Coordinates of C-alpha atoms in Angstrom, one line a residue:
F336 CA -94.7 -26.5 -19.9
F337 CA -95.9 -27.1 -16.1
F338 CA -96.9 -23.4 -15.5
A339 CA -98.4 -23.1 -19.3
L340 CA -100.5 -26.6 -18.8
L341 CA -102.1 -25.3 -14.6
A342 CA -103.3 -22.0 -16.2
A343 CA -104.9 -23.7 -19.3
I344 CA -106.9 -25.4 -15.9
A345 CA -106.9 -22.5 -14.4
L346 CA -108.9 -20.6 -17.1
A347 CA -110.9 -23.3 -18.6
P348 CA -114.8 -22.8 -18.3
P349 CA -116.8 -24.7 -14.8
R350 CA -118.7 -26.9 -16.5
A351 CA -115.8 -28.3 -18.6
R352 CA -114.3 -29.4 -15.5
R353 CA -117.6 -30.0 -14.0
W354 CA -116.1 -28.7 -10.6
P355 CA -118.1 -26.2 -7.8
R356 CA -118.4 -22.8 -9.3
D357 CA -116.6 -21.7 -6.4
G358 CA -113.2 -24.3 -6.5
A359 CA -113.3 -22.9 -10.1
W360 CA -113.3 -20.1 -9.3
M361 CA -109.8 -20.2 -6.8
L362 CA -108.4 -22.6 -9.5
R363 CA -108.6 -19.7 -12.0
E364 CA -107.0 -17.4 -9.1
V365 CA -104.3 -19.6 -8.1
G366 CA -103.3 -20.1 -12.1
L367 CA -103.2 -16.4 -12.9
L368 CA -101.2 -16.6 -9.9
L369 CA -98.7 -19.0 -11.0
L370 CA -99.1 -17.3 -14.3
L371 CA -97.9 -14.4 -13.1
A372 CA -94.8 -15.7 -11.1
F373 CA -93.7 -17.2 -13.7
S374 CA -93.7 -14.3 -15.7
A375 CA -91.8 -12.0 -13.7
W376 CA -89.4 -15.0 -12.9
S377 CA -88.2 -14.9 -16.5
I378 CA -87.8 -11.3 -16.0
V379 CA -85.3 -11.1 -13.9
R380 CA -83.8 -13.8 -15.1
Y381 CA -83.2 -12.7 -18.9
L382 CA -82.2 -9.0 -17.2
F383 CA -79.5 -10.6 -14.8
A384 CA -78.1 -13.5 -17.7
D385 CA -76.0 -12.3 -19.8
G386 CA -78.4 -11.0 -22.3
G387 CA -79.0 -8.0 -19.5
P388 CA -77.3 -5.6 -17.4
A389 CA -76.4 -7.5 -14.7
V390 CA -75.3 -4.7 -11.8
F391 CA -71.9 -5.9 -9.1
D392 CA -70.3 -3.7 -7.0
Y393 CA -67.0 -4.0 -8.9
I394 CA -65.9 -5.2 -11.9
V395 CA -62.8 -6.9 -12.9
V396 CA -61.5 -6.7 -16.0
G397 CA -58.8 -9.7 -16.2
G398 CA -58.5 -13.1 -14.6
G399 CA -54.9 -13.1 -14.2
S400 CA -53.0 -12.6 -11.0
T401 CA -53.8 -9.2 -10.0
G402 CA -57.6 -9.4 -11.6
A403 CA -57.6 -12.7 -8.9
V404 CA -56.0 -10.9 -5.9
V405 CA -58.3 -8.4 -6.3
A406 CA -61.6 -10.2 -7.1
G407 CA -60.3 -12.3 -4.1
R408 CA -59.9 -9.6 -0.9
L409 CA -63.5 -7.7 -2.9
G410 CA -65.9 -11.0 -2.4
E411 CA -64.5 -12.0 0.9
A412 CA -65.0 -8.5 2.5
G413 CA -68.6 -8.5 1.2
Y414 CA -68.8 -7.8 -1.8
S415 CA -70.3 -8.4 -5.3
V416 CA -67.8 -8.9 -8.0
L417 CA -67.8 -10.1 -11.5
V418 CA -64.3 -11.1 -13.3
L419 CA -64.9 -10.7 -17.1
E420 CA -61.8 -13.0 -18.7
A421 CA -60.9 -14.0 -22.5
G422 CA -60.0 -16.7 -22.0
G423 CA -61.0 -19.7 -20.7
S424 CA -60.8 -21.9 -17.4
T425 CA -57.2 -23.2 -16.5
Q426 CA -56.6 -25.0 -13.2
I427 CA -59.1 -27.9 -11.9
S428 CA -59.6 -25.9 -9.0
L429 CA -60.9 -22.9 -11.3
G430 CA -63.5 -25.2 -12.7
G431 CA -60.5 -26.1 -15.6
D432 CA -62.0 -27.8 -19.0
A433 CA -58.1 -28.2 -20.6
E434 CA -57.2 -31.5 -21.6
P435 CA -56.2 -33.9 -18.7
V436 CA -53.2 -34.9 -18.4
A437 CA -52.4 -36.4 -15.8
G438 CA -54.9 -38.3 -13.6
K439 CA -57.8 -35.3 -13.4
W440 CA -54.5 -33.4 -13.7
T441 CA -54.7 -30.4 -16.1
I442 CA -51.4 -29.7 -17.7
F443 CA -51.9 -26.0 -15.9
D444 CA -51.9 -28.0 -12.8
V445 CA -48.2 -29.6 -13.3
P446 CA -45.8 -27.6 -12.3
L447 CA -43.0 -27.9 -15.4
G448 CA -46.3 -28.5 -17.6
W449 CA -45.9 -24.8 -18.4
V450 CA -42.9 -26.2 -20.8
Q451 CA -45.3 -27.1 -22.8
V452 CA -47.9 -25.7 -22.9
L453 CA -45.6 -22.5 -24.6
S454 CA -44.6 -24.9 -26.9
D455 CA -47.1 -26.9 -28.3
H456 CA -49.3 -25.5 -30.5
R457 CA -52.3 -27.5 -28.5
W458 CA -51.8 -25.3 -25.9
S459 CA -50.5 -22.1 -26.1
K460 CA -53.8 -21.2 -29.7
E461 CA -56.1 -21.7 -27.3
F462 CA -54.6 -20.0 -24.2
Q463 CA -52.2 -17.2 -24.9
W464 CA -52.5 -13.6 -27.3
V465 CA -51.9 -14.2 -30.2
V466 CA -49.7 -10.4 -30.8
P467 CA -48.6 -8.5 -33.7
A468 CA -44.5 -8.5 -32.8
D469 CA -41.4 -9.3 -33.8
P470 CA -40.8 -11.8 -32.1
P471 CA -44.4 -12.6 -30.7
P472 CA -45.0 -11.9 -27.0
A473 CA -45.7 -15.0 -24.7
I474 CA -48.5 -13.6 -22.8
A475 CA -51.4 -16.1 -21.6
R476 CA -54.8 -16.2 -21.9
G477 CA -56.7 -18.2 -19.5
L478 CA -57.8 -18.0 -15.6
G479 CA -54.6 -17.2 -13.9
G480 CA -52.8 -15.2 -16.4
C481 CA -49.3 -15.6 -17.1
G482 CA -49.5 -17.7 -13.5
I483 CA -50.2 -20.0 -15.4
H484 CA -47.1 -21.2 -17.3
N485 CA -45.3 -19.3 -15.8
A486 CA -41.7 -20.8 -13.6
M487 CA -43.5 -20.0 -10.4
L488 CA -41.1 -18.6 -9.1
Y489 CA -41.7 -16.3 -5.4
M490 CA -40.2 -13.5 -6.1
R491 CA -41.3 -10.1 -5.6
G492 CA -39.2 -6.2 -6.0
R493 CA -37.0 -4.5 -3.6
P494 CA -37.4 -1.4 -1.2
A495 CA -36.2 0.9 -3.9
D496 CA -38.1 -0.1 -7.1
F497 CA -41.8 0.8 -4.7
A498 CA -40.0 3.6 -3.9
E499 CA -40.0 5.4 -7.0
W500 CA -44.0 4.6 -7.3
G501 CA -45.3 7.6 -4.9
A502 CA -47.1 7.6 -1.3
G503 CA -48.5 4.7 -0.3
W504 CA -47.1 2.5 -2.5
S505 CA -44.0 2.2 -0.7
W506 CA -41.7 -0.4 0.5
D507 CA -43.5 -0.3 4.0
D508 CA -46.8 0.6 2.8
V509 CA -47.5 -3.4 0.7
L510 CA -45.4 -5.2 3.0
P511 CA -48.0 -6.1 5.0
F512 CA -49.7 -7.1 2.1
Y513 CA -47.6 -9.1 1.0
K514 CA -47.1 -11.1 4.0
R515 CA -50.7 -11.5 4.9
S516 CA -50.8 -12.9 0.9
E517 CA -48.0 -15.9 2.2
D518 CA -48.2 -18.9 3.4
N519 CA -45.0 -19.4 3.5
E520 CA -43.0 -22.8 4.0
Q521 CA -39.0 -21.8 4.6
F522 CA -39.2 -18.6 6.6
G523 CA -43.0 -18.6 8.6
S524 CA -44.2 -15.0 10.3
S525 CA -41.3 -13.0 10.5
P526 CA -40.2 -9.8 9.3
L527 CA -40.6 -10.5 5.8
H528 CA -42.5 -12.9 5.7
G529 CA -46.1 -15.0 6.8
T530 CA -48.1 -16.9 7.3
G531 CA -51.6 -18.7 6.6
G532 CA -52.1 -16.2 3.7
P533 CA -53.8 -18.4 0.7
V534 CA -50.0 -18.5 -1.9
R535 CA -48.8 -21.1 -0.8
V536 CA -44.6 -20.9 -1.0
T537 CA -42.1 -23.4 -0.5
T538 CA -38.9 -25.0 -2.0
V539 CA -38.1 -27.3 -3.7
A540 CA -35.7 -31.2 -3.0
S541 CA -32.2 -30.1 -4.2
D542 CA -30.3 -33.1 -6.5
E543 CA -26.5 -33.9 -6.9
L544 CA -26.0 -31.0 -10.2
S545 CA -28.4 -28.7 -8.5
D546 CA -25.7 -29.0 -5.5
F547 CA -22.6 -29.0 -7.5
F548 CA -23.8 -25.9 -8.8
L549 CA -23.9 -24.0 -6.2
D550 CA -20.4 -25.6 -4.5
A551 CA -19.2 -24.3 -8.2
F552 CA -20.5 -20.6 -7.2
S553 CA -19.0 -20.6 -3.6
T554 CA -15.9 -21.6 -4.7
A555 CA -15.8 -19.5 -6.9
G556 CA -16.3 -17.0 -4.1
L557 CA -20.4 -15.2 -4.5
P558 CA -22.0 -14.8 -1.6
H559 CA -24.2 -16.8 -0.7
V560 CA -28.3 -15.4 -1.0
E561 CA -30.2 -17.4 1.2
D562 CA -33.7 -15.7 0.7
F563 CA -34.1 -13.8 -3.0
N564 CA -36.6 -11.9 -1.3
G565 CA -34.9 -10.4 1.5
P566 CA -32.3 -7.3 2.4
D567 CA -29.4 -8.6 0.2
R568 CA -30.6 -10.0 -3.6
I569 CA -26.8 -10.2 -5.2
G570 CA -25.8 -13.5 -5.1
F571 CA -26.6 -17.6 -5.4
G572 CA -29.2 -19.6 -4.4
R573 CA -32.3 -21.7 -4.5
Y574 CA -35.6 -20.0 -5.8
Q575 CA -38.7 -20.8 -3.3
F576 CA -41.7 -21.5 -5.8
M577 CA -45.7 -21.3 -5.3
I578 CA -46.7 -24.6 -5.9
R579 CA -48.7 -26.4 -2.9
D580 CA -48.8 -30.0 -2.6
G581 CA -47.2 -30.7 -5.9
L582 CA -48.8 -29.0 -8.0
R583 CA -48.7 -25.5 -9.2
D584 CA -50.8 -22.5 -7.0
S585 CA -51.0 -20.0 -8.8
A586 CA -52.7 -16.5 -7.8
A587 CA -56.2 -17.0 -9.3
A588 CA -55.9 -20.5 -7.8
A589 CA -54.9 -19.6 -4.0
F590 CA -57.6 -17.0 -4.7
L591 CA -60.4 -17.8 -6.9
G592 CA -60.2 -21.4 -5.9
A593 CA -63.3 -23.7 -5.0
D594 CA -62.2 -24.5 -1.9
R595 CA -61.1 -20.1 -1.6
R596 CA -64.3 -18.8 -3.3
A597 CA -66.8 -20.6 -1.1
S598 CA -65.5 -19.0 1.7
Y599 CA -66.4 -15.4 0.7
R600 CA -68.8 -13.3 2.4
A601 CA -69.9 -13.4 -1.1
P602 CA -68.2 -15.0 -3.8
P603 CA -67.1 -13.7 -7.0
L604 CA -69.1 -14.4 -10.5
V605 CA -66.6 -14.9 -12.1
K606 CA -66.8 -16.0 -16.3
T607 CA -64.7 -17.1 -18.7
H608 CA -64.1 -16.1 -23.0
A609 CA -65.9 -13.2 -21.8
L610 CA -63.5 -10.3 -23.7
A611 CA -64.4 -7.2 -22.7
T612 CA -64.4 -4.6 -25.9
R613 CA -65.7 -1.6 -24.1
L614 CA -66.1 0.8 -21.6
V615 CA -69.1 2.4 -20.5
V616 CA -68.4 5.6 -19.4
E617 CA -71.1 8.2 -18.0
G618 CA -69.5 11.7 -18.4
R619 CA -66.0 11.3 -17.0
R620 CA -66.6 8.1 -15.1
V621 CA -66.7 4.3 -16.2
V622 CA -70.0 2.7 -15.1
G623 CA -69.7 -0.3 -16.8
V624 CA -68.1 -2.7 -19.4
E625 CA -69.3 -3.9 -22.7
Y626 CA -68.3 -7.2 -23.8
V627 CA -69.1 -10.5 -25.7
R628 CA -68.7 -14.4 -25.0
G629 CA -67.0 -17.1 -26.9
R630 CA -63.6 -19.1 -27.7
A631 CA -62.8 -16.8 -30.7
P632 CA -65.9 -13.9 -31.2
T633 CA -66.3 -12.4 -34.2
D634 CA -67.6 -8.1 -34.8
K635 CA -70.9 -9.8 -34.7
A636 CA -70.9 -11.3 -31.8
K637 CA -74.2 -10.2 -29.2
R638 CA -72.7 -7.3 -27.4
L639 CA -73.4 -7.8 -23.4
R640 CA -73.9 -5.5 -20.5
A641 CA -72.2 -5.3 -17.3
M642 CA -72.5 -2.2 -14.0
A643 CA -70.4 -1.6 -12.1
R644 CA -72.4 0.5 -8.8
H645 CA -68.5 1.4 -7.5
E646 CA -65.6 0.8 -9.9
V647 CA -64.0 -1.0 -12.8
V648 CA -60.8 -3.1 -11.5
L649 CA -58.7 -3.1 -14.9
S650 CA -56.4 -5.5 -15.1
A651 CA -56.4 -7.3 -18.0
G652 CA -52.6 -7.5 -18.4
A653 CA -49.6 -4.7 -20.0
V654 CA -51.1 -5.2 -23.7
M655 CA -55.1 -5.6 -23.6
T656 CA -55.4 -2.6 -20.4
P657 CA -54.2 0.2 -23.0
K658 CA -55.8 -1.6 -26.3
L659 CA -58.9 -1.8 -23.6
L660 CA -59.0 2.2 -22.8
L661 CA -58.0 3.3 -26.5
L662 CA -61.0 1.1 -27.7
S663 CA -63.5 2.8 -25.3
G664 CA -61.5 6.6 -26.5
V665 CA -59.0 6.9 -23.9
G666 CA -56.4 8.5 -25.7
E667 CA -54.5 10.2 -28.2
A668 CA -56.9 12.6 -29.9
A669 CA -56.1 12.8 -33.3
K670 CA -55.2 8.9 -33.5
L671 CA -58.9 8.2 -31.6
R672 CA -60.2 10.5 -34.4
R673 CA -58.6 8.9 -37.7
L674 CA -59.7 5.7 -36.5
G675 CA -63.4 6.4 -35.7
I676 CA -63.7 6.1 -32.0
P677 CA -66.1 8.6 -29.9
L678 CA -63.2 10.3 -27.5
V679 CA -63.7 10.6 -24.2
Y680 CA -60.6 12.2 -22.5
D681 CA -57.9 12.8 -24.4
N682 CA -54.2 11.2 -23.2
P683 CA -51.7 11.1 -25.7
A684 CA -49.8 8.5 -22.8
V685 CA -52.0 5.9 -23.5
G686 CA -50.5 2.4 -24.7
R687 CA -46.9 4.3 -24.2
G688 CA -44.1 3.3 -22.7
L689 CA -44.1 -0.4 -22.9
A690 CA -41.2 -1.8 -21.4
D691 CA -40.0 -5.6 -22.0
G692 CA -37.9 -7.6 -19.7
V693 CA -35.8 -9.2 -22.3
Y694 CA -34.2 -12.0 -21.8
A695 CA -31.2 -14.7 -22.3
I696 CA -31.6 -18.4 -21.5
M697 CA -29.2 -20.4 -21.4
Q698 CA -28.9 -24.6 -21.1
W699 CA -26.9 -27.5 -20.8
A700 CA -26.7 -30.9 -21.4
T701 CA -25.4 -33.0 -18.8
R702 CA -24.7 -36.9 -19.1
K703 CA -25.8 -38.0 -15.9
R704 CA -29.6 -38.6 -15.8
N705 CA -30.7 -36.0 -13.1
F706 CA -33.4 -35.0 -15.9
F707 CA -36.5 -36.5 -17.7
K708 CA -38.3 -35.0 -20.5
C709 CA -42.3 -36.6 -20.3
R710 CA -44.4 -35.1 -22.8
L711 CA -48.2 -34.8 -21.1
G712 CA -50.8 -36.2 -23.0
T713 CA -49.0 -37.1 -26.4
Q714 CA -50.7 -40.0 -27.7
A715 CA -48.0 -42.0 -28.7
E716 CA -46.4 -41.5 -24.7
E717 CA -45.0 -45.1 -25.8
D718 CA -42.8 -43.7 -28.8
Q719 CA -41.0 -41.4 -25.7
P720 CA -37.6 -41.4 -24.0
H721 CA -38.1 -42.7 -20.8
A722 CA -41.8 -44.4 -21.4
D723 CA -41.9 -46.1 -18.0
Y724 CA -40.5 -43.3 -15.8
C725 CA -43.2 -41.2 -17.2
A726 CA -46.4 -43.4 -17.0
Q727 CA -45.0 -43.7 -13.9
Q728 CA -44.9 -40.3 -12.5
R729 CA -48.7 -39.7 -14.8
A730 CA -49.8 -42.4 -12.1
M731 CA -48.5 -41.3 -8.7
Y732 CA -51.0 -38.2 -10.1
A733 CA -53.6 -39.7 -10.9
A734 CA -54.2 -41.6 -7.3
G735 CA -53.1 -38.8 -5.8
Q736 CA -49.5 -38.3 -5.1
H737 CA -47.9 -35.4 -5.9
L738 CA -44.0 -36.2 -5.9
P739 CA -41.7 -33.0 -5.2
P740 CA -41.2 -30.8 -8.6
V741 CA -37.8 -31.8 -10.4
P742 CA -35.5 -28.9 -10.3
R743 CA -34.3 -27.8 -13.8
L744 CA -31.5 -26.5 -14.5
C745 CA -30.7 -23.3 -15.8
S746 CA -29.4 -19.6 -16.1
W747 CA -30.4 -16.1 -17.9
W748 CA -29.1 -12.9 -17.8
C749 CA -32.2 -9.9 -18.0
Q750 CA -32.1 -6.6 -17.7
R751 CA -33.8 -5.1 -15.0
R752 CA -35.0 -2.2 -15.8
P753 CA -35.5 -2.1 -20.0
P754 CA -35.9 1.3 -21.2
P755 CA -39.2 1.8 -22.8
A756 CA -39.2 1.4 -26.6
V757 CA -42.6 0.3 -27.3
G758 CA -46.3 1.4 -27.3
I759 CA -49.4 -0.2 -27.7
Y760 CA -51.5 1.1 -31.4
I761 CA -54.6 -0.4 -32.7

């Protein structure tokens, strides 16, 4: 309105303003220049907003643990990066807009909140993908990926696992990157660990019941493992966790948190509620991503587009990454043609061989009052057991007094190398 008013004044006849002709001419010229500048700014804003083909050095599809690390390191190196995350914001450091449950902290900041995220429909319906499988897998949908609702265990693969990945991916190749990312409280700077990295790795306070279990394992003659990321991993011991000052320190919070992002030469642009629908391909090269915005976008949602100067990185997870490839025409030719999807590249292996780590959790009840169950953000907080204790915990979090996380007692059996038995189909 301001620029339009200036333009109207500038274009008005000189007699109407009763100004000298030279002054009116100058004012008219200034008004025209301002009007042209405003128009140019509007065009640029349109081109680089959601409605236009914005261009970045790299586009990362998926803001989970892998995507956060890739985007963070690229931004640190000075590249322009766009992160497209289908879910919403989660932790406070990631711009979390989820319901606060303990002062300003969200359910994703409180370490044991992950149990409630998986079981409470209020959070699971928005921050988990609905996958048509039986049983349905718990696949996170939100900034941070599975790092926002896992148990925060810091557990790396075995050296022998990396030996099968081929040249450039051996244990000796990847170990320096692990060490560079760590800020390990217990082991410090050592041959297998590092300090000063963005990811805080720490231990938790012990408790009487856990000590009883460890003593029982020792009495049974099982070997004690000091470091489950060390050379010997068969035995009993305490895990390390990705927890900083009593709060969850997910890979996304560590690499894309507000403070960390501000320190980068080129802070990545993170778009939440941005669902990638198709890869933009020219010839045999992926040059961009088509996506839609919204918490629950439909087929009628406006298709937006972003382009990449260098590469598009797919880190949308074990299910959503092959799904995006298939929707983009990369997969088994015969099946894609039956669905009316134009073929880009015939590769029957896309979506096949998905292996899920099946495990069984065993839990026990105890007569000792070592553990309390506190539900966060409930309406009837006074009705839950141990209401006074739970209210005290929330108050301490709200005041910034972050307590060491209380250990939980459970045991599980899992297949380390489950056979591939299922696939991703559309």
